[in-house]
Coordinates of C-alpha atoms and ligand atoms in Angstrom, one line a residue:
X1 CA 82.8 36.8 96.5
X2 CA 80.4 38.9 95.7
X3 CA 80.4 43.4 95.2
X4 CA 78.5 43.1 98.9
X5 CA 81.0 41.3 100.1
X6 CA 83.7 43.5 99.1
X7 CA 81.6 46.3 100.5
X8 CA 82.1 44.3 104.0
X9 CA 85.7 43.9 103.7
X10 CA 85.9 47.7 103.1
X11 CA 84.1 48.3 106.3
X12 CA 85.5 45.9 108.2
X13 CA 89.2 47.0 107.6
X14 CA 87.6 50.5 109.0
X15 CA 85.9 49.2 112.0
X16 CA 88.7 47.3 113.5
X17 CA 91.3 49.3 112.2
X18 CA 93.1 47.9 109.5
X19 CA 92.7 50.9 106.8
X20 CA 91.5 54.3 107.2
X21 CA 90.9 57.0 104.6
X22 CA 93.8 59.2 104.3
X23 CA 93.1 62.7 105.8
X24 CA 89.8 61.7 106.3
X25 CA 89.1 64.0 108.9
X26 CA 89.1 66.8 106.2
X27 CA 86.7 64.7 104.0
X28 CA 89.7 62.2 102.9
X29 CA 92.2 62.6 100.0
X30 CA 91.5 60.5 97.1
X31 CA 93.0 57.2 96.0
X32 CA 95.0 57.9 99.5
X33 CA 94.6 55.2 102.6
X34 CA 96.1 55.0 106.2
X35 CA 96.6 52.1 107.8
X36 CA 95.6 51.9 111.2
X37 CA 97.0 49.9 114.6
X38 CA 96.3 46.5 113.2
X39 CA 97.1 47.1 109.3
X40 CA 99.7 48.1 110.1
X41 CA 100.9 45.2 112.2
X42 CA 99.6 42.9 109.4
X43 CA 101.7 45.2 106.3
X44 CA 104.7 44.8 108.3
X45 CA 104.3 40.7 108.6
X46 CA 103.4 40.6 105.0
X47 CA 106.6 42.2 104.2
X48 CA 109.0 40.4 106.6
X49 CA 107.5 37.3 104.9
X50 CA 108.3 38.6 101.4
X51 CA 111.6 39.9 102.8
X52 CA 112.6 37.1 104.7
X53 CA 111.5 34.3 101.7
X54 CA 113.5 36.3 99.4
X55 CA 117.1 37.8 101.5
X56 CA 117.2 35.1 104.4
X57 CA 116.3 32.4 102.0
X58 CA 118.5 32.9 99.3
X59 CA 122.2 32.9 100.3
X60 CA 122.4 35.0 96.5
X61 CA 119.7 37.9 97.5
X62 CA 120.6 40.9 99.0
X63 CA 118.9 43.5 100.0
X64 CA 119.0 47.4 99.8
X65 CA 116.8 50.4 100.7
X66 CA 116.8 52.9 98.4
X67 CA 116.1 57.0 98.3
X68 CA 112.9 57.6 96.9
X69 CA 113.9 61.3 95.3
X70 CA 116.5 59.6 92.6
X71 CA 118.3 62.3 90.1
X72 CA 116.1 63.4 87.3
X73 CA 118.1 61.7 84.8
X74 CA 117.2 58.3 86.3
X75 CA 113.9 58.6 84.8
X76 CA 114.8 59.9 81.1
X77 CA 117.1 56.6 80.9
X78 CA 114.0 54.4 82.3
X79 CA 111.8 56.1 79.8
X80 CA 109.7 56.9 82.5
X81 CA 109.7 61.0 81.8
X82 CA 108.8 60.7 77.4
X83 CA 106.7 57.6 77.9
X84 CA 104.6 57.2 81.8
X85 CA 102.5 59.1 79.9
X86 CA 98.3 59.5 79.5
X87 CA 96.3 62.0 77.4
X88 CA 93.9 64.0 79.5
X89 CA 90.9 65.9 79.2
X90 CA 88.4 67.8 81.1
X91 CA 84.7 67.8 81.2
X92 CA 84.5 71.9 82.3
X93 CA 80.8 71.4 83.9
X94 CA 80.9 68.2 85.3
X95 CA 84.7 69.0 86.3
X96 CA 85.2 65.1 85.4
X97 CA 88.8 64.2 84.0
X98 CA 89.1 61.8 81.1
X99 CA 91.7 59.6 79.1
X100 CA 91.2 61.3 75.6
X101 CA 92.0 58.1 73.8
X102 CA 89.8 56.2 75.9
X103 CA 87.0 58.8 75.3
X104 CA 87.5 58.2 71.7
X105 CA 87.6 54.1 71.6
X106 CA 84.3 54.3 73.4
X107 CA 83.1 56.3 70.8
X108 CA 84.6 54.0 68.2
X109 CA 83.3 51.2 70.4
X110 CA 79.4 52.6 69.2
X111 CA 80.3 52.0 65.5
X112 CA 81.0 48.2 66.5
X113 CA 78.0 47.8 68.1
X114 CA 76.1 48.9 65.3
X115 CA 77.9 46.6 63.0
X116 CA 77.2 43.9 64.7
X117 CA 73.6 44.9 65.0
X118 CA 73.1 45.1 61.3
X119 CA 74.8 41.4 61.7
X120 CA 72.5 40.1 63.8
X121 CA 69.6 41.5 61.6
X122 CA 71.3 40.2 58.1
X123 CA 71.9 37.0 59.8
X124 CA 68.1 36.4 61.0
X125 CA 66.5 38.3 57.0
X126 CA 69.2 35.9 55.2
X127 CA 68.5 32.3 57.7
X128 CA 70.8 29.4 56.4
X129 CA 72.3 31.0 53.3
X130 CA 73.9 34.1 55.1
X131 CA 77.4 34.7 54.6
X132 CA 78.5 37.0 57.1
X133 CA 81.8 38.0 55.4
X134 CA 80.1 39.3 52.0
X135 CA 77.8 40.9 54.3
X136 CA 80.2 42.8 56.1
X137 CA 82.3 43.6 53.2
X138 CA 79.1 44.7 50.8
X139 CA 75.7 45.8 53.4
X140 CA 76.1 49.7 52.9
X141 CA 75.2 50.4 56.5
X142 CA 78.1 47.9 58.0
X143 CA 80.4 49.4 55.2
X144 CA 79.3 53.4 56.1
X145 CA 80.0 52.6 59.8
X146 CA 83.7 50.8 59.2
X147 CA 84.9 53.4 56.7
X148 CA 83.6 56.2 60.2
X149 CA 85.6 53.5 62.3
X150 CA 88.7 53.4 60.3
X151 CA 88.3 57.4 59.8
X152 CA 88.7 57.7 63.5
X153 CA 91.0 55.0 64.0
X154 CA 93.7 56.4 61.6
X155 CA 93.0 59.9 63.0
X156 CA 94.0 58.9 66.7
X157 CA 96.7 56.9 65.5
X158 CA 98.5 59.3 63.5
X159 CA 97.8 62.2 66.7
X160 CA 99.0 59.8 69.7
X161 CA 101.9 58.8 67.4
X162 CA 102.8 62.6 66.8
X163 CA 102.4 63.2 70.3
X164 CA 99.6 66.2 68.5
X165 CA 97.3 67.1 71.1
X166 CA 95.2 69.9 69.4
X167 CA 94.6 67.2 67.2
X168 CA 93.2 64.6 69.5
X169 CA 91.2 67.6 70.9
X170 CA 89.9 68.7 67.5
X171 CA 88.4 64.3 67.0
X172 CA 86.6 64.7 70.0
X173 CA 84.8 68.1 69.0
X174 CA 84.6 66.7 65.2
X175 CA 83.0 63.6 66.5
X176 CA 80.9 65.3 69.1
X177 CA 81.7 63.7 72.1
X178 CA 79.9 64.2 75.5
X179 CA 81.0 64.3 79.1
X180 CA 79.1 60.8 80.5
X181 CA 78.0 62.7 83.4
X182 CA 77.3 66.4 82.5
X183 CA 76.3 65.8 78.9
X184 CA 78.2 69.1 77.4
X185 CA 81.1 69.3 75.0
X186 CA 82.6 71.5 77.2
X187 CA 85.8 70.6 77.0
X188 CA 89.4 71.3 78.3
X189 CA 92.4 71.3 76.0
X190 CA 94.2 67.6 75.9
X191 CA 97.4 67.9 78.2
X192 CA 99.9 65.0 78.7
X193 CA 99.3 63.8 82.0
X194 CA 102.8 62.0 83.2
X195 CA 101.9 59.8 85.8
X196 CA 105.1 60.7 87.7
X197 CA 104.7 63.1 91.3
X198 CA 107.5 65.7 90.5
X199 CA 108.5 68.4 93.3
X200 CA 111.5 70.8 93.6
X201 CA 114.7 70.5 94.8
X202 CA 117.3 73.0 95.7
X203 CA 120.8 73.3 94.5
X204 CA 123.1 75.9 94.6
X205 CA 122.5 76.8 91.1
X206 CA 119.1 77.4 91.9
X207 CA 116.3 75.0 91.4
X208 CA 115.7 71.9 89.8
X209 CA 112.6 69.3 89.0
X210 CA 112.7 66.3 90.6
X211 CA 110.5 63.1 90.9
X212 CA 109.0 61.0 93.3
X213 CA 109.8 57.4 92.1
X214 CA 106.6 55.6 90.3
X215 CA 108.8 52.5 90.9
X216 CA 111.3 50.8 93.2
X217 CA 113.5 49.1 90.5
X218 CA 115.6 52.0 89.0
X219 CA 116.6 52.3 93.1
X220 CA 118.1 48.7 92.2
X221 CA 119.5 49.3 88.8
X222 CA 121.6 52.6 89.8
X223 CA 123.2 50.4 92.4
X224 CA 123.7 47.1 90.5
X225 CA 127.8 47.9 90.6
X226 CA 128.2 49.2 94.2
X227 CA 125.8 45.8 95.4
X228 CA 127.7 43.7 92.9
X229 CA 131.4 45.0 93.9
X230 CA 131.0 45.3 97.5
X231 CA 129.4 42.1 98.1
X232 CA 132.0 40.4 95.6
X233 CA 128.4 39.1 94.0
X234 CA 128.9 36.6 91.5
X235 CA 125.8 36.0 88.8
X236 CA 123.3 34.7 88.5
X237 CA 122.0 37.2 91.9
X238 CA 119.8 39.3 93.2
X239 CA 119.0 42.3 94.9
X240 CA 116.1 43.1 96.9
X241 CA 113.5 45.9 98.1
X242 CA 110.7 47.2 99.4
X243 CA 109.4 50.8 99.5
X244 CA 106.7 53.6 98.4
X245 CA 106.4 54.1 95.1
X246 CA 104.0 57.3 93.8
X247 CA 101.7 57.0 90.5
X248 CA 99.5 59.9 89.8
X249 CA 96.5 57.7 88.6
X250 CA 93.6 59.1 87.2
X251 CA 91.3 56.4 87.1
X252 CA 91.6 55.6 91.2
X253 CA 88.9 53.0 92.6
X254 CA 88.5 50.0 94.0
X255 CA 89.9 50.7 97.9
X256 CA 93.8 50.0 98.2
X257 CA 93.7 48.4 94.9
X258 CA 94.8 51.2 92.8
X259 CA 96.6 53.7 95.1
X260 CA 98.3 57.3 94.7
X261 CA 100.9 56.1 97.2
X262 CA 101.8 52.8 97.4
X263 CA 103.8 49.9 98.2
X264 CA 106.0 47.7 96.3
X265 CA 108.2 44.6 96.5
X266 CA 110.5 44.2 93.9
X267 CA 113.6 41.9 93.3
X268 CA 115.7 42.2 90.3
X269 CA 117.6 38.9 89.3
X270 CA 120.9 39.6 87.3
X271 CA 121.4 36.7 84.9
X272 CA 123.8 35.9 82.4
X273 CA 122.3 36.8 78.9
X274 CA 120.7 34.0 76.9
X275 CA 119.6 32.2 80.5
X276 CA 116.7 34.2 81.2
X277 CA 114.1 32.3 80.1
X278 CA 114.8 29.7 82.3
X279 CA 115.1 32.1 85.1
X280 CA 112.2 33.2 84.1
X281 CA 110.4 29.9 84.5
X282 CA 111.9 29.7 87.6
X283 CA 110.7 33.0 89.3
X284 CA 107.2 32.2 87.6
X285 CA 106.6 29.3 89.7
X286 CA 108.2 30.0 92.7
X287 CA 106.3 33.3 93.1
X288 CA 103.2 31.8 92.7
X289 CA 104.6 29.3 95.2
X290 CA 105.2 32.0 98.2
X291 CA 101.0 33.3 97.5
X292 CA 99.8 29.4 97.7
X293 CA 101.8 28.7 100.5
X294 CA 100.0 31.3 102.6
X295 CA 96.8 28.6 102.6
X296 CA 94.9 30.7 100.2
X297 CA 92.4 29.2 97.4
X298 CA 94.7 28.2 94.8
X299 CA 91.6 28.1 92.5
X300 CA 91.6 32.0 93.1
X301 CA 95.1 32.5 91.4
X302 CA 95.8 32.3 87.6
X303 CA 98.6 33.9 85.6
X304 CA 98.0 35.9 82.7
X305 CA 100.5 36.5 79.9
X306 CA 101.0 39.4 78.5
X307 CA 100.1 39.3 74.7
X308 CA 101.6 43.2 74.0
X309 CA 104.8 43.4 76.0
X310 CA 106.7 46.6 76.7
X311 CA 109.6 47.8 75.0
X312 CA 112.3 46.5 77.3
X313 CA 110.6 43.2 78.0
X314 CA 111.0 39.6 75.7
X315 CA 108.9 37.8 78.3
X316 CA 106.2 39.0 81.3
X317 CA 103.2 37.5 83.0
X318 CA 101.1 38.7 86.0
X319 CA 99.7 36.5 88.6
X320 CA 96.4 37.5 89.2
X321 CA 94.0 36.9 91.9
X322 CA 90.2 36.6 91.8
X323 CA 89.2 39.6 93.6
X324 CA 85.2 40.8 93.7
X325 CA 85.5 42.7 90.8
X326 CA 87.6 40.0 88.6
X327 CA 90.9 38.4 88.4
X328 CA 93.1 41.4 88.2
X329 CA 97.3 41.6 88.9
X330 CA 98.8 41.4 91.7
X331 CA 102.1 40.5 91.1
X332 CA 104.2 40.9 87.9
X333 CA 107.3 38.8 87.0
X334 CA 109.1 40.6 83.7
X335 CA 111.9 39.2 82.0
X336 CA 113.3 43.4 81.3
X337 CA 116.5 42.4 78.9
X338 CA 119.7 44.4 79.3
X339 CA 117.3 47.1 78.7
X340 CA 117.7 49.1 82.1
X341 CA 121.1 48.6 82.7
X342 CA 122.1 49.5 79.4
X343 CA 120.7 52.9 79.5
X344 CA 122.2 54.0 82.8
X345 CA 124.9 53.0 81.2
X346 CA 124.8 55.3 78.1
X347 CA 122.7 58.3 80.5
X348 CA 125.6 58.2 82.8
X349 CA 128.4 57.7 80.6
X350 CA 129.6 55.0 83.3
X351 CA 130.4 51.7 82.4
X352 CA 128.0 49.0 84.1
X353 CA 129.0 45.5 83.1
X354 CA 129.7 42.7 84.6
X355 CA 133.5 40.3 84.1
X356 CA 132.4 37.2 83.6
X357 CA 135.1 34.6 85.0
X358 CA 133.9 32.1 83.2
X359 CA 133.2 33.1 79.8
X360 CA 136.5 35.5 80.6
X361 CA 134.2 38.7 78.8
X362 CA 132.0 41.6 80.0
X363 CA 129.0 42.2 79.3
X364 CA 125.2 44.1 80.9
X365 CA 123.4 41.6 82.6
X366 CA 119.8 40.3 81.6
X367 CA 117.3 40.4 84.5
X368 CA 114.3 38.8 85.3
X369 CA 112.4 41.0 88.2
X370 CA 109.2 40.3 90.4
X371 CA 107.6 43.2 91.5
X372 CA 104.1 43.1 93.8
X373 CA 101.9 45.3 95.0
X374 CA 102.2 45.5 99.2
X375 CA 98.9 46.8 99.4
X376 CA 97.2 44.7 96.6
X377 CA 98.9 41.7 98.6
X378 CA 97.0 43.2 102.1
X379 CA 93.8 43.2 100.0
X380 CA 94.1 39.5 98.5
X381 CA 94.4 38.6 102.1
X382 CA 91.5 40.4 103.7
X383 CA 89.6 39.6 100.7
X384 CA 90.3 35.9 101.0
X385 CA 89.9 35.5 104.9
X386 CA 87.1 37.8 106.3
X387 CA 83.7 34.9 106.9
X388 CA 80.8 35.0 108.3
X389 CA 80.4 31.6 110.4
X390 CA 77.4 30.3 112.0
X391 CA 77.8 29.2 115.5
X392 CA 75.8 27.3 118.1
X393 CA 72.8 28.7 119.2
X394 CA 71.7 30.2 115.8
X395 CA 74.6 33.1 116.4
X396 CA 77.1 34.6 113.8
X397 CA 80.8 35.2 114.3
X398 CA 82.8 37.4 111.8
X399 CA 86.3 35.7 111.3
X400 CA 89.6 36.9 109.7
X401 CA 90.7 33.5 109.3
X402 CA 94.4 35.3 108.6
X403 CA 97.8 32.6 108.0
X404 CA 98.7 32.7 111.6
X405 CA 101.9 33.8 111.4
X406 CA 100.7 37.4 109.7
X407 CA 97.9 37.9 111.9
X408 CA 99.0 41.8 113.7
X409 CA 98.6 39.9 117.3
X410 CA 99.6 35.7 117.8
X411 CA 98.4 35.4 120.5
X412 CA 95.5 37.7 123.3
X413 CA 95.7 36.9 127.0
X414 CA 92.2 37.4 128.8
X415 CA 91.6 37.1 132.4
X416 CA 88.3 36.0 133.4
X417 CA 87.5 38.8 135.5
X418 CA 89.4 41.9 136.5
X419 CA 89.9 41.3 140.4
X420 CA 90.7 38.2 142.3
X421 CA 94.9 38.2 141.2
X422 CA 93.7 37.4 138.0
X423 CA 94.7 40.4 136.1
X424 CA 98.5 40.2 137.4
X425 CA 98.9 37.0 136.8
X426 CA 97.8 37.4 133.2
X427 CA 100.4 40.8 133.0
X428 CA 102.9 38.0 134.5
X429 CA 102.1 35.7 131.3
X430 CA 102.2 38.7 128.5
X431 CA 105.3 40.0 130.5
X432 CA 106.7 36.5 129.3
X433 CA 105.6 35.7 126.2
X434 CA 105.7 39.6 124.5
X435 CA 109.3 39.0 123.8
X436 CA 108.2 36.0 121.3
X437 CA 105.0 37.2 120.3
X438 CA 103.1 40.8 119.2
X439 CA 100.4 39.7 121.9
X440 CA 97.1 41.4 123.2
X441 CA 96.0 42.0 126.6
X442 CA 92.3 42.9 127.4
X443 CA 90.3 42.9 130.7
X444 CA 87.1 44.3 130.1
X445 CA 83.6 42.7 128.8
X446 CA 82.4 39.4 128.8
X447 CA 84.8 36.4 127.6
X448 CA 82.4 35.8 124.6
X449 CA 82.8 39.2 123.3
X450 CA 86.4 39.0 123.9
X451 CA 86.6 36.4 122.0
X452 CA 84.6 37.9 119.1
X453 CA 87.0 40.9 118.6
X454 CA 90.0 38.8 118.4
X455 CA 88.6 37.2 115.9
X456 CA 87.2 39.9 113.7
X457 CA 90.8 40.9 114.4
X458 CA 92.2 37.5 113.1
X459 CA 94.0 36.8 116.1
X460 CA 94.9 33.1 116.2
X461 CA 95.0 31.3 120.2
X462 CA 93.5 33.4 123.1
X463 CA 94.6 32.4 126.4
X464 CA 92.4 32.9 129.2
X465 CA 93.0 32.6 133.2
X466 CA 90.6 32.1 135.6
X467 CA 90.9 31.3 139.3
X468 CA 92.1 27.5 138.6
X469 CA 94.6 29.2 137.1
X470 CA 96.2 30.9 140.5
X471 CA 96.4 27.1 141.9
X472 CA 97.4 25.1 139.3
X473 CA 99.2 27.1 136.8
X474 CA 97.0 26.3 134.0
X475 CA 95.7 28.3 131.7
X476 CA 93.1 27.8 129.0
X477 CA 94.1 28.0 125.1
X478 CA 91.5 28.5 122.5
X479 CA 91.9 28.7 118.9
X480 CA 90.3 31.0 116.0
X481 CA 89.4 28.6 113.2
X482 CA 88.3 25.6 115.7
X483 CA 87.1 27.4 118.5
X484 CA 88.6 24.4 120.3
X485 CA 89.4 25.1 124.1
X486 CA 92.4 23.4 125.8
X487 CA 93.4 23.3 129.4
X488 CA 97.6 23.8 129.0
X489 CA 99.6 24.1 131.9
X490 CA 101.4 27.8 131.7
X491 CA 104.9 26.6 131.0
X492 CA 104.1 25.4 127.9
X493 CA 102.2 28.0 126.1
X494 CA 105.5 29.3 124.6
X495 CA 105.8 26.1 122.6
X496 CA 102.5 25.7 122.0
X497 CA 101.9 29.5 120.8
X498 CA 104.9 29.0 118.5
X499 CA 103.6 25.9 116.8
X500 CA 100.4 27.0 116.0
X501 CA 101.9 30.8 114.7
X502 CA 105.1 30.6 113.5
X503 CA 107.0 32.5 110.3
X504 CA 109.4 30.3 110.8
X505 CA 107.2 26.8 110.0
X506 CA 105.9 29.2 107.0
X507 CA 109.2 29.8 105.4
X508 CA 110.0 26.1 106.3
X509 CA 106.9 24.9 104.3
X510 CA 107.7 27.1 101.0
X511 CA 111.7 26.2 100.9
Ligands
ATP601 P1 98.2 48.0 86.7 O1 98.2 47.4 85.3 O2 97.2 47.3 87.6 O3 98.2 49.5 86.8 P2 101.0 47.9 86.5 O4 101.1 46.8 85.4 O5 101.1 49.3 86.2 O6 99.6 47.6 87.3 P3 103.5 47.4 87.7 O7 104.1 48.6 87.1 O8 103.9 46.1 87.0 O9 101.9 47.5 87.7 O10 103.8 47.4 89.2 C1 104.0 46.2 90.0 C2 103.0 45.9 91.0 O11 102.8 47.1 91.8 C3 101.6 45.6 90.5 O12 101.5 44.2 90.3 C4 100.7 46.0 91.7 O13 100.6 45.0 92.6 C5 101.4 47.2 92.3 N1 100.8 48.5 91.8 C6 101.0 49.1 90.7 N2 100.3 50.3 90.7 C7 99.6 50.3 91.8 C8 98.7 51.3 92.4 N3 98.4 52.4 91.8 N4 98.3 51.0 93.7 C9 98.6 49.9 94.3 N5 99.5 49.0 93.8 C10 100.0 49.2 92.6

């Protein structure tokens, strides 16, 4: 898919409203989205799928829903207050904000490319007899620009390490960087930028700093022993969530793809130590399972490993999806040790282990957790379903060719015209069939361009009545991807709706 036709999915989820800008009618709020009457319908399906595959599937997943303000200490156990961390910086004419170490590997990045320019050059003056590595390590000019590489190398290392920010401040100025946009060294002084929302809460010994959560998990981990003791939960088992999670990121593009407020999906497996690696296998594959099932190109799905892992972690990988702009994550699974556990434990001074029966000891559980993005999930699926078809007669049709059973409305019920009985006896049939169904019902314009906006929509069988309809209770049925009509009898449209849209065939098909 090409950067156009990301541009097109953008619109599209505006014009038939999917996602809107948040606040948008005072000029939006950045890196903030809405979703509108049928993104929302669609967000909710998504989840109930995730939900559903994960608690109703799994007779040793449970579910729980969280607080989102958690107590401060939560996040000095996670690590989340000393290390969510970014150096920034300002640019004070263009008013642009920057990632000071990123500002200085670009820099650094410069020095490279002249290296390997003077490479290039040796390599073409010297022909068959050059040997790149004495070049490197003797051609003053490659030599001048490492020693200025390693300078500034050692430089930043030493500042990030010693957390000294005047430092990092005083390598930009030394090595004269420039604002990208404004071209002036006008710059700010480097603060730590904590990704973490924090607000204020009252208490009766006055007020104290609180955070918004940047993640759904610790929710989990602070009730591992009230889940695990009231549901007499016996490992290996898990326990499952959805909810908002809030990052202040800097860097926010891409539409819902990097968000201020967003969604996540996490479930935290509790495994005896020393087995996670196979559990990790295990929630590798059937992760990637639950995204293929859906129908979607299993050519546009890869995992990635990760090379450098994080602290707590002895095993992760991300299953990415091709979107326009790359294969990037949607969905991590992260083998996270005793890690989490085991510093609520020392934070709170409460004892959180586990009485193995078996092994007749206690110890902190290992987990393995799978955490993905709700809204990264939306985008994979409006990304992979929005087409532009040819029809007969030389005519376009613009399709969300959504998995049926996630589509925001199963089924839309049209009658021909709007007189005649045939309006009431098409409220008659979505009287009926609204208790299975999230269905549509729409009188007005032609049947063609009815038919059109349930598509752009995604919805999956239209129903139409016309006047045969009031003598032989028949209706016709006529499908989104085929655009294949069918004279049904009315009786049986509850069956045949169902086996055309149903969750139930989807989570039948993945277990
Ligand atoms: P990234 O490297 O893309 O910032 P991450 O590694 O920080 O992501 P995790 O902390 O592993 O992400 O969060 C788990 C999932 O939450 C991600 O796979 C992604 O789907 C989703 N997610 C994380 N940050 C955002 C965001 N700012 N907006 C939307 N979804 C997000």
């Amino acid at each position: 898919m090409s950067e156009d036709q990301f541009k097109h999915v953008i619109s599209h989820a505006k014009e038939y409203g999917f996602v809107f800008q948040g606040s948008e009618i005072y000029d939006g709020l950045a890196a903030v989205y809405d979703y509108g009457q049928n993104g929302v319908a669609l967000k909710n399906n998504i989840r109930t799928y995730w939900w559903k595959s994960m608690v109703q599937l799994n007779e040793n997943i449970v579910g729980i829903d969280s607080a989102i303000f958690m107590h401060p200490k939560v996040w000095k156990a996670s690590g989340h207050v000393d290390g969510f961390n970014d150096p920034m910086i300002d640019n004070k004419d263009s008013k642009k904000r920057y990632r000071a170490d990123v500002l200085i590997e670009e820099h650094v990045e410069k020095y490279v490319q002249k290296i390997e320019k003077e490479v290039v050059k040796g390599r073409k003056r010297f022909g068959d007899s050059f040997d790149e590595a004495q070049f490197r390590a003797t051609n003053p000019n490659v030599q001048r620009s490492q020693q200025t590489i390693d300078y500034i190398n050692g430089e930043m290392k030493s500042a990030m390490d010693s957390g000294d920010l005047d430092r990092l401040k005083g390598l930009i100025e030394e090595l004269n960087i420039v604002c990208p946009i404004s071209g002036s060294r006008n710059w700010t002084d480097v603060r730590q930028f904590n990704l973490m929302y924090s607000t204020q809460m009252s208490a009766t010994d006055g007020e104290s700093q609180i955070y918004l959560r940047p993640e759904t998990a610790q929710g989990i981990f602070v009730n591992y022993l009230n889940v695990q003791k009231t549901g007499r939960m016996r490992l290996p088992f898990g326990i499952a969530q959805t909810g908002k999670a809030f990052r202040n990121e800097i860097v926010a593009r891409q539409f819902i793809m990097r968000m201020k407020e967003f969604e996540q999906m996490e479930m935290q497996f509790f495994v005896q130590p020393g087995t996670e690696m196979d559990w990790f296998e295990y929630w590798k594959e059937k992760r990637l399972a639950w995204h293929k099932n859906l129908g979607i190109d299993a050519a546009k799905y890869r995992y990635h490993d990760h090379i450098k892992l994080a602290h707590y972690a002895n095993a992760a990988v991300d299953i990415e999806f091709e979107f326009p702009f790359g294969f990037k994550e949607v969905e991590g699974i992260h083998s996270r040790t005793d890690f989490d556990l085991g510093q609520h434990q020392e934070f709170s001074g409460k004892k959180i282990q586990y009485f193995d029966p078996e092994r007749n000891e206690n110890y902190v559980p290992y987990v393995v957790e799978t955490s993905i993005g709700l809204d990264r999930m939306f985008l994979v699926l409006l990304s992979d379903s929005l087409r532009t078809e040819q029809v007969e007669g030389g005519e376009e049709r613009t399709v969300l060719a959504l998995p049926p059973a996630l589509a925001p409305y199963q089924c839309a019920i049209l009658p021909l015209v709007k007189k005649d009985g045939l309006p009431e006896m098409g409220r008659a049939i979505f009287d009926d069939l609204k208790l299975d169904f999230a269905c549509y019902y729409e009188e007005k314009d032609s049947i063609g361009k009815r038919y059109r906006r349930q598509d752009a929509i995604g919805t999956p069988v239209c129903i139409t009545i016309d006047h045969e309809s009031l003598t032989d209770q028949t209706v016709t049925i006529r499908l989104r991807d085929t655009m294949e009509q069918r004279r049904v009898p009315v009786n049986a449209l509850r069956d045949l709706i169902n086996s055309e849209v149903s969750m139930n065939a989807l989570l039948r098909s993945l277990s």
